[in-house]
Amino acid sequence: VTVLWGKLVGSTVVTALSVVAYMVGFNYYMGAMMRAQPAQVGEVQIGISLEGYVVLGLSLFLSLMSLLALALLLGAYTQDVRSAQSLLGLLFVPVFIPAFILIYTDVSALPLGLQIVLYLIPFSYPMITAKSIILGEYLVPLLGVLYNVVFMVIALLIASRFFSSERVITARITFRRRK
């Protein structure tokens, strides 16, 4: 369990620094956009309040921590760095596919089945949150923060049970070819 907490503390610091850097860049981007275009379209006020930035930062941080928890769990099953990189490459699929979908469309415009899939993937919430808070909608982002907390806690509980057992020594996924 000490190994798990050591990895988590170091990764949490890096994640927090990444979120701060992202939020500074996002704030600069949004400021430039608001100066270039009107801040109100019809009845809808476009912009992000301080609360919106907090919710977006939380959403991003918790999504990254959920990804970290899964990466720790999957990485524990590998024998070396090369096989860990190969196995963790699988985590890019649930990160990038929803991001590409959400860049070009709104979640509510998608078929119900795809909406459910996107809402079940914890890594899709930063993009959903960014779009929602610009319009002043906070219900879905706050539910996403709650969902990410639950997802992360469950993944960390599984990882802590795994790291506190003898399975951490014996469990392996190998990518060797059979001759």
JSON list of C-alpha atoms in Angstrom, two decimals:
[
{"chain": "A", "resi": 1, "resn": "VAL", "atom": "CA", "xyz": [0.00, 0.00, 0.00]},
{"chain": "A", "resi": 2, "resn": "THR", "atom": "CA", "xyz": [2.98, 2.31, 0.58]},
{"chain": "A", "resi": 3, "resn": "VAL", "atom": "CA", "xyz": [3.93, 1.87, -3.08]},
{"chain": "A", "resi": 4, "resn": "LEU", "atom": "CA", "xyz": [0.42, 2.90, -4.12]},
{"chain": "A", "resi": 5, "resn": "TRP", "atom": "CA", "xyz": [0.41, 6.01, -1.91]},
{"chain": "A", "resi": 6, "resn": "GLY", "atom": "CA", "xyz": [3.90, 6.98, -3.07]},
{"chain": "A", "resi": 7, "resn": "LYS", "atom": "CA", "xyz": [2.83, 6.82, -6.69]},
{"chain": "A", "resi": 8, "resn": "LEU", "atom": "CA", "xyz": [-0.40, 8.67, -5.94]},
{"chain": "A", "resi": 9, "resn": "VAL", "atom": "CA", "xyz": [1.22, 11.55, -4.06]},
{"chain": "A", "resi": 10, "resn": "GLY", "atom": "CA", "xyz": [3.79, 12.21, -6.77]},
{"chain": "A", "resi": 11, "resn": "SER", "atom": "CA", "xyz": [1.24, 11.90, -9.54]},
{"chain": "A", "resi": 12, "resn": "THR", "atom": "CA", "xyz": [-1.26, 14.09, -7.70]},
{"chain": "A", "resi": 13, "resn": "VAL", "atom": "CA", "xyz": [1.28, 16.91, -7.51]},
{"chain": "A", "resi": 14, "resn": "VAL", "atom": "CA", "xyz": [2.00, 16.64, -11.23]},
{"chain": "A", "resi": 15, "resn": "THR", "atom": "CA", "xyz": [-1.72, 16.48, -11.98]},
{"chain": "A", "resi": 16, "resn": "ALA", "atom": "CA", "xyz": [-2.45, 19.55, -9.85]},
{"chain": "A", "resi": 17, "resn": "LEU", "atom": "CA", "xyz": [0.31, 21.52, -11.60]},
{"chain": "A", "resi": 18, "resn": "SER", "atom": "CA", "xyz": [-1.05, 20.43, -14.98]},
{"chain": "A", "resi": 19, "resn": "VAL", "atom": "CA", "xyz": [-4.57, 21.56, -14.04]},
{"chain": "A", "resi": 20, "resn": "VAL", "atom": "CA", "xyz": [-3.28, 24.95, -12.87]},
{"chain": "A", "resi": 21, "resn": "ALA", "atom": "CA", "xyz": [-1.34, 25.42, -16.12]},
{"chain": "A", "resi": 22, "resn": "TYR", "atom": "CA", "xyz": [-4.40, 24.41, -18.14]},
{"chain": "A", "resi": 23, "resn": "MET", "atom": "CA", "xyz": [-6.67, 26.77, -16.23]},
{"chain": "A", "resi": 24, "resn": "VAL", "atom": "CA", "xyz": [-4.26, 29.71, -16.76]},
{"chain": "A", "resi": 25, "resn": "GLY", "atom": "CA", "xyz": [-4.17, 28.95, -20.49]},
{"chain": "A", "resi": 26, "resn": "PHE", "atom": "CA", "xyz": [-7.94, 28.48, -20.66]},
{"chain": "A", "resi": 27, "resn": "ASN", "atom": "CA", "xyz": [-8.50, 31.77, -18.82]},
{"chain": "A", "resi": 28, "resn": "TYR", "atom": "CA", "xyz": [-6.21, 33.57, -21.28]},
{"chain": "A", "resi": 29, "resn": "TYR", "atom": "CA", "xyz": [-7.99, 31.95, -24.23]},
{"chain": "A", "resi": 30, "resn": "MET", "atom": "CA", "xyz": [-11.45, 32.83, -22.94]},
{"chain": "A", "resi": 31, "resn": "GLY", "atom": "CA", "xyz": [-10.35, 36.40, -22.21]},
{"chain": "A", "resi": 32, "resn": "ALA", "atom": "CA", "xyz": [-9.10, 36.77, -25.77]},
{"chain": "A", "resi": 33, "resn": "MET", "atom": "CA", "xyz": [-12.32, 35.31, -27.16]},
{"chain": "A", "resi": 34, "resn": "MET", "atom": "CA", "xyz": [-14.50, 37.61, -25.07]},
{"chain": "A", "resi": 35, "resn": "ARG", "atom": "CA", "xyz": [-12.55, 40.67, -26.23]},
{"chain": "A", "resi": 36, "resn": "ALA", "atom": "CA", "xyz": [-12.92, 39.62, -29.86]},
{"chain": "A", "resi": 37, "resn": "GLN", "atom": "CA", "xyz": [-16.67, 38.86, -29.79]},
{"chain": "A", "resi": 38, "resn": "PRO", "atom": "CA", "xyz": [-19.69, 40.14, -27.86]},
{"chain": "A", "resi": 39, "resn": "ALA", "atom": "CA", "xyz": [-20.24, 38.54, -24.46]},
{"chain": "A", "resi": 40, "resn": "GLN", "atom": "CA", "xyz": [-23.99, 38.16, -25.00]},
{"chain": "A", "resi": 41, "resn": "VAL", "atom": "CA", "xyz": [-25.92, 36.40, -27.73]},
{"chain": "A", "resi": 42, "resn": "GLY", "atom": "CA", "xyz": [-29.64, 37.09, -27.48]},
{"chain": "A", "resi": 43, "resn": "GLU", "atom": "CA", "xyz": [-30.75, 36.26, -23.96]},
{"chain": "A", "resi": 44, "resn": "VAL", "atom": "CA", "xyz": [-27.76, 34.02, -23.23]},
{"chain": "A", "resi": 45, "resn": "GLN", "atom": "CA", "xyz": [-24.79, 35.53, -21.43]},
{"chain": "A", "resi": 46, "resn": "ILE", "atom": "CA", "xyz": [-21.61, 33.88, -22.64]},
{"chain": "A", "resi": 47, "resn": "GLY", "atom": "CA", "xyz": [-18.67, 33.74, -20.28]},
{"chain": "A", "resi": 48, "resn": "ILE", "atom": "CA", "xyz": [-17.27, 31.90, -17.30]},
{"chain": "A", "resi": 49, "resn": "SER", "atom": "CA", "xyz": [-17.65, 32.96, -13.69]},
{"chain": "A", "resi": 50, "resn": "LEU", "atom": "CA", "xyz": [-15.21, 32.15, -10.90]},
{"chain": "A", "resi": 51, "resn": "GLU", "atom": "CA", "xyz": [-17.47, 29.26, -9.86]},
{"chain": "A", "resi": 52, "resn": "GLY", "atom": "CA", "xyz": [-17.29, 27.96, -13.42]},
{"chain": "A", "resi": 53, "resn": "TYR", "atom": "CA", "xyz": [-13.50, 27.95, -13.32]},
{"chain": "A", "resi": 54, "resn": "VAL", "atom": "CA", "xyz": [-13.58, 26.07, -10.02]},
{"chain": "A", "resi": 55, "resn": "VAL", "atom": "CA", "xyz": [-15.97, 23.45, -11.39]},
{"chain": "A", "resi": 56, "resn": "LEU", "atom": "CA", "xyz": [-13.91, 23.09, -14.58]},
{"chain": "A", "resi": 57, "resn": "GLY", "atom": "CA", "xyz": [-10.69, 22.73, -12.58]},
{"chain": "A", "resi": 58, "resn": "LEU", "atom": "CA", "xyz": [-12.28, 20.12, -10.33]},
{"chain": "A", "resi": 59, "resn": "SER", "atom": "CA", "xyz": [-13.66, 18.23, -13.31]},
{"chain": "A", "resi": 60, "resn": "LEU", "atom": "CA", "xyz": [-10.29, 18.17, -15.03]},
{"chain": "A", "resi": 61, "resn": "PHE", "atom": "CA", "xyz": [-8.40, 17.22, -11.86]},
{"chain": "A", "resi": 62, "resn": "LEU", "atom": "CA", "xyz": [-10.78, 14.40, -10.97]},
{"chain": "A", "resi": 63, "resn": "SER", "atom": "CA", "xyz": [-10.81, 13.06, -14.54]},
{"chain": "A", "resi": 64, "resn": "LEU", "atom": "CA", "xyz": [-7.02, 12.97, -14.54]},
{"chain": "A", "resi": 65, "resn": "MET", "atom": "CA", "xyz": [-7.00, 11.30, -11.11]},
{"chain": "A", "resi": 66, "resn": "SER", "atom": "CA", "xyz": [-9.50, 8.69, -12.36]},
{"chain": "A", "resi": 67, "resn": "LEU", "atom": "CA", "xyz": [-7.23, 8.03, -15.31]},
{"chain": "A", "resi": 68, "resn": "LEU", "atom": "CA", "xyz": [-4.26, 7.78, -12.94]},
{"chain": "A", "resi": 69, "resn": "ALA", "atom": "CA", "xyz": [-6.07, 5.27, -10.74]},
{"chain": "A", "resi": 70, "resn": "LEU", "atom": "CA", "xyz": [-6.80, 3.07, -13.75]},
{"chain": "A", "resi": 71, "resn": "ALA", "atom": "CA", "xyz": [-3.24, 3.46, -15.02]},
{"chain": "A", "resi": 72, "resn": "LEU", "atom": "CA", "xyz": [-1.81, 2.38, -11.66]},
{"chain": "A", "resi": 73, "resn": "LEU", "atom": "CA", "xyz": [-4.02, -0.66, -11.59]},
{"chain": "A", "resi": 74, "resn": "LEU", "atom": "CA", "xyz": [-3.24, -1.69, -15.17]},
{"chain": "A", "resi": 75, "resn": "GLY", "atom": "CA", "xyz": [0.46, -0.89, -14.82]},
{"chain": "A", "resi": 76, "resn": "ALA", "atom": "CA", "xyz": [0.74, -3.21, -11.82]},
{"chain": "A", "resi": 77, "resn": "TYR", "atom": "CA", "xyz": [-0.09, -6.17, -14.06]},
{"chain": "A", "resi": 78, "resn": "THR", "atom": "CA", "xyz": [2.90, -5.66, -16.35]},
{"chain": "A", "resi": 79, "resn": "GLN", "atom": "CA", "xyz": [6.42, -7.00, -16.12]},
{"chain": "A", "resi": 80, "resn": "ASP", "atom": "CA", "xyz": [8.40, -4.09, -17.51]},
{"chain": "A", "resi": 81, "resn": "VAL", "atom": "CA", "xyz": [8.14, -0.54, -18.77]},
{"chain": "A", "resi": 82, "resn": "ARG", "atom": "CA", "xyz": [7.62, -1.52, -22.41]},
{"chain": "A", "resi": 83, "resn": "SER", "atom": "CA", "xyz": [4.65, -3.77, -21.67]},
{"chain": "A", "resi": 84, "resn": "ALA", "atom": "CA", "xyz": [3.24, -1.14, -19.30]},
{"chain": "A", "resi": 85, "resn": "GLN", "atom": "CA", "xyz": [3.37, 1.45, -22.09]},
{"chain": "A", "resi": 86, "resn": "SER", "atom": "CA", "xyz": [1.65, -0.96, -24.47]},
{"chain": "A", "resi": 87, "resn": "LEU", "atom": "CA", "xyz": [-1.11, -1.79, -22.00]},
{"chain": "A", "resi": 88, "resn": "LEU", "atom": "CA", "xyz": [-1.64, 1.83, -20.90]},
{"chain": "A", "resi": 89, "resn": "GLY", "atom": "CA", "xyz": [-1.92, 2.87, -24.53]},
{"chain": "A", "resi": 90, "resn": "LEU", "atom": "CA", "xyz": [-5.35, 1.25, -24.40]},
{"chain": "A", "resi": 91, "resn": "LEU", "atom": "CA", "xyz": [-6.47, 4.03, -22.04]},
{"chain": "A", "resi": 92, "resn": "PHE", "atom": "CA", "xyz": [-6.06, 6.59, -24.83]},
{"chain": "A", "resi": 93, "resn": "VAL", "atom": "CA", "xyz": [-9.14, 5.24, -26.61]},
{"chain": "A", "resi": 94, "resn": "PRO", "atom": "CA", "xyz": [-11.67, 6.24, -23.91]},
{"chain": "A", "resi": 95, "resn": "VAL", "atom": "CA", "xyz": [-9.90, 9.59, -23.56]},
{"chain": "A", "resi": 96, "resn": "PHE", "atom": "CA", "xyz": [-9.57, 10.75, -27.15]},
{"chain": "A", "resi": 97, "resn": "ILE", "atom": "CA", "xyz": [-12.65, 9.27, -28.85]},
{"chain": "A", "resi": 98, "resn": "PRO", "atom": "CA", "xyz": [-15.12, 11.14, -26.58]},
{"chain": "A", "resi": 99, "resn": "ALA", "atom": "CA", "xyz": [-13.02, 14.30, -26.90]},
{"chain": "A", "resi": 100, "resn": "PHE", "atom": "CA", "xyz": [-13.20, 14.19, -30.69]},
{"chain": "A", "resi": 101, "resn": "ILE", "atom": "CA", "xyz": [-16.94, 13.53, -30.60]},
{"chain": "A", "resi": 102, "resn": "LEU", "atom": "CA", "xyz": [-17.58, 16.33, -28.11]},
{"chain": "A", "resi": 103, "resn": "ILE", "atom": "CA", "xyz": [-15.46, 18.86, -30.00]},
{"chain": "A", "resi": 104, "resn": "TYR", "atom": "CA", "xyz": [-17.83, 18.75, -32.95]},
{"chain": "A", "resi": 105, "resn": "THR", "atom": "CA", "xyz": [-21.22, 18.18, -31.36]},
{"chain": "A", "resi": 106, "resn": "ASP", "atom": "CA", "xyz": [-23.28, 18.73, -28.25]},
{"chain": "A", "resi": 107, "resn": "VAL", "atom": "CA", "xyz": [-24.07, 15.71, -26.08]},
{"chain": "A", "resi": 108, "resn": "SER", "atom": "CA", "xyz": [-27.81, 16.40, -26.21]},
{"chain": "A", "resi": 109, "resn": "ALA", "atom": "CA", "xyz": [-27.76, 16.24, -30.04]},
{"chain": "A", "resi": 110, "resn": "LEU", "atom": "CA", "xyz": [-26.46, 12.66, -30.01]},
{"chain": "A", "resi": 111, "resn": "PRO", "atom": "CA", "xyz": [-28.52, 9.45, -29.93]},
{"chain": "A", "resi": 112, "resn": "LEU", "atom": "CA", "xyz": [-29.47, 8.34, -26.41]},
{"chain": "A", "resi": 113, "resn": "GLY", "atom": "CA", "xyz": [-27.21, 5.28, -26.47]},
{"chain": "A", "resi": 114, "resn": "LEU", "atom": "CA", "xyz": [-24.15, 7.36, -27.36]},
{"chain": "A", "resi": 115, "resn": "GLN", "atom": "CA", "xyz": [-25.09, 9.94, -24.74]},
{"chain": "A", "resi": 116, "resn": "ILE", "atom": "CA", "xyz": [-25.17, 7.22, -22.07]},
{"chain": "A", "resi": 117, "resn": "VAL", "atom": "CA", "xyz": [-21.78, 5.88, -23.18]},
{"chain": "A", "resi": 118, "resn": "LEU", "atom": "CA", "xyz": [-20.24, 9.36, -23.09]},
{"chain": "A", "resi": 119, "resn": "TYR", "atom": "CA", "xyz": [-21.69, 10.06, -19.65]},
{"chain": "A", "resi": 120, "resn": "LEU", "atom": "CA", "xyz": [-20.31, 6.74, -18.34]},
{"chain": "A", "resi": 121, "resn": "ILE", "atom": "CA", "xyz": [-16.77, 7.58, -19.48]},
{"chain": "A", "resi": 122, "resn": "PRO", "atom": "CA", "xyz": [-15.32, 9.75, -16.70]},
{"chain": "A", "resi": 123, "resn": "PHE", "atom": "CA", "xyz": [-12.80, 11.35, -19.04]},
{"chain": "A", "resi": 124, "resn": "SER", "atom": "CA", "xyz": [-15.48, 13.03, -21.15]},
{"chain": "A", "resi": 125, "resn": "TYR", "atom": "CA", "xyz": [-16.59, 15.36, -18.36]},
{"chain": "A", "resi": 126, "resn": "PRO", "atom": "CA", "xyz": [-13.94, 18.10, -18.77]},
{"chain": "A", "resi": 127, "resn": "MET", "atom": "CA", "xyz": [-15.14, 18.73, -22.32]},
{"chain": "A", "resi": 128, "resn": "ILE", "atom": "CA", "xyz": [-18.81, 18.55, -21.29]},
{"chain": "A", "resi": 129, "resn": "THR", "atom": "CA", "xyz": [-18.07, 20.86, -18.36]},
{"chain": "A", "resi": 130, "resn": "ALA", "atom": "CA", "xyz": [-16.25, 23.44, -20.47]},
{"chain": "A", "resi": 131, "resn": "LYS", "atom": "CA", "xyz": [-19.16, 23.67, -22.91]},
{"chain": "A", "resi": 132, "resn": "SER", "atom": "CA", "xyz": [-21.78, 23.79, -20.14]},
{"chain": "A", "resi": 133, "resn": "ILE", "atom": "CA", "xyz": [-20.20, 26.42, -17.90]},
{"chain": "A", "resi": 134, "resn": "ILE", "atom": "CA", "xyz": [-19.72, 28.82, -20.81]},
{"chain": "A", "resi": 135, "resn": "LEU", "atom": "CA", "xyz": [-23.52, 28.89, -21.03]},
{"chain": "A", "resi": 136, "resn": "GLY", "atom": "CA", "xyz": [-23.94, 29.04, -17.24]},
{"chain": "A", "resi": 137, "resn": "GLU", "atom": "CA", "xyz": [-25.30, 25.49, -16.87]},
{"chain": "A", "resi": 138, "resn": "TYR", "atom": "CA", "xyz": [-23.88, 23.73, -13.82]},
{"chain": "A", "resi": 139, "resn": "LEU", "atom": "CA", "xyz": [-26.07, 20.67, -13.12]},
{"chain": "A", "resi": 140, "resn": "VAL", "atom": "CA", "xyz": [-24.37, 18.22, -15.50]},
{"chain": "A", "resi": 141, "resn": "PRO", "atom": "CA", "xyz": [-20.83, 19.42, -14.62]},
{"chain": "A", "resi": 142, "resn": "LEU", "atom": "CA", "xyz": [-21.52, 19.05, -10.90]},
{"chain": "A", "resi": 143, "resn": "LEU", "atom": "CA", "xyz": [-22.98, 15.58, -11.43]},
{"chain": "A", "resi": 144, "resn": "GLY", "atom": "CA", "xyz": [-19.86, 14.81, -13.48]},
{"chain": "A", "resi": 145, "resn": "VAL", "atom": "CA", "xyz": [-17.64, 15.91, -10.58]},
{"chain": "A", "resi": 146, "resn": "LEU", "atom": "CA", "xyz": [-19.61, 13.63, -8.25]},
{"chain": "A", "resi": 147, "resn": "TYR", "atom": "CA", "xyz": [-19.40, 10.74, -10.73]},
{"chain": "A", "resi": 148, "resn": "ASN", "atom": "CA", "xyz": [-15.63, 11.22, -11.09]},
{"chain": "A", "resi": 149, "resn": "VAL", "atom": "CA", "xyz": [-15.18, 11.19, -7.32]},
{"chain": "A", "resi": 150, "resn": "VAL", "atom": "CA", "xyz": [-17.11, 7.91, -7.03]},
{"chain": "A", "resi": 151, "resn": "PHE", "atom": "CA", "xyz": [-15.27, 6.38, -10.01]},
{"chain": "A", "resi": 152, "resn": "MET", "atom": "CA", "xyz": [-11.86, 7.44, -8.65]},
{"chain": "A", "resi": 153, "resn": "VAL", "atom": "CA", "xyz": [-12.59, 6.16, -5.14]},
{"chain": "A", "resi": 154, "resn": "ILE", "atom": "CA", "xyz": [-13.75, 2.78, -6.46]},
{"chain": "A", "resi": 155, "resn": "ALA", "atom": "CA", "xyz": [-10.68, 2.47, -8.71]},
{"chain": "A", "resi": 156, "resn": "LEU", "atom": "CA", "xyz": [-8.37, 3.44, -5.82]},
{"chain": "A", "resi": 157, "resn": "LEU", "atom": "CA", "xyz": [-10.06, 0.96, -3.48]},
{"chain": "A", "resi": 158, "resn": "ILE", "atom": "CA", "xyz": [-9.53, -1.80, -6.02]},
{"chain": "A", "resi": 159, "resn": "ALA", "atom": "CA", "xyz": [-5.91, -0.69, -6.47]},
{"chain": "A", "resi": 160, "resn": "SER", "atom": "CA", "xyz": [-5.27, -0.55, -2.72]},
{"chain": "A", "resi": 161, "resn": "ARG", "atom": "CA", "xyz": [-6.69, -4.05, -2.25]},
{"chain": "A", "resi": 162, "resn": "PHE", "atom": "CA", "xyz": [-4.55, -5.25, -5.12]},
{"chain": "A", "resi": 163, "resn": "PHE", "atom": "CA", "xyz": [-1.38, -3.62, -3.78]},
{"chain": "A", "resi": 164, "resn": "SER", "atom": "CA", "xyz": [-1.98, -4.91, -0.23]},
{"chain": "A", "resi": 165, "resn": "SER", "atom": "CA", "xyz": [-2.28, -8.51, -1.42]},
{"chain": "A", "resi": 166, "resn": "GLU", "atom": "CA", "xyz": [0.24, -10.97, -2.80]},
{"chain": "A", "resi": 167, "resn": "ARG", "atom": "CA", "xyz": [-1.30, -10.63, -6.26]},
{"chain": "A", "resi": 168, "resn": "VAL", "atom": "CA", "xyz": [0.93, -7.64, -6.91]},
{"chain": "A", "resi": 169, "resn": "ILE", "atom": "CA", "xyz": [3.81, -10.11, -7.12]},
{"chain": "A", "resi": 170, "resn": "THR", "atom": "CA", "xyz": [2.11, -12.87, -9.12]},
{"chain": "A", "resi": 171, "resn": "ALA", "atom": "CA", "xyz": [-0.38, -11.11, -11.41]},
{"chain": "A", "resi": 172, "resn": "ARG", "atom": "CA", "xyz": [1.01, -10.40, -14.86]},
{"chain": "A", "resi": 173, "resn": "ILE", "atom": "CA", "xyz": [-0.22, -9.68, -18.35]},
{"chain": "A", "resi": 174, "resn": "THR", "atom": "CA", "xyz": [2.37, -10.64, -20.92]},
{"chain": "A", "resi": 175, "resn": "PHE", "atom": "CA", "xyz": [2.62, -9.78, -24.59]},
{"chain": "A", "resi": 176, "resn": "ARG", "atom": "CA", "xyz": [5.06, -12.51, -25.60]},
{"chain": "A", "resi": 177, "resn": "ARG", "atom": "CA", "xyz": [4.52, -14.50, -28.74]},
{"chain": "A", "resi": 178, "resn": "ARG", "atom": "CA", "xyz": [4.21, -18.22, -28.38]},
{"chain": "A", "resi": 179, "resn": "LYS", "atom": "CA", "xyz": [6.61, -20.24, -30.47]}
]
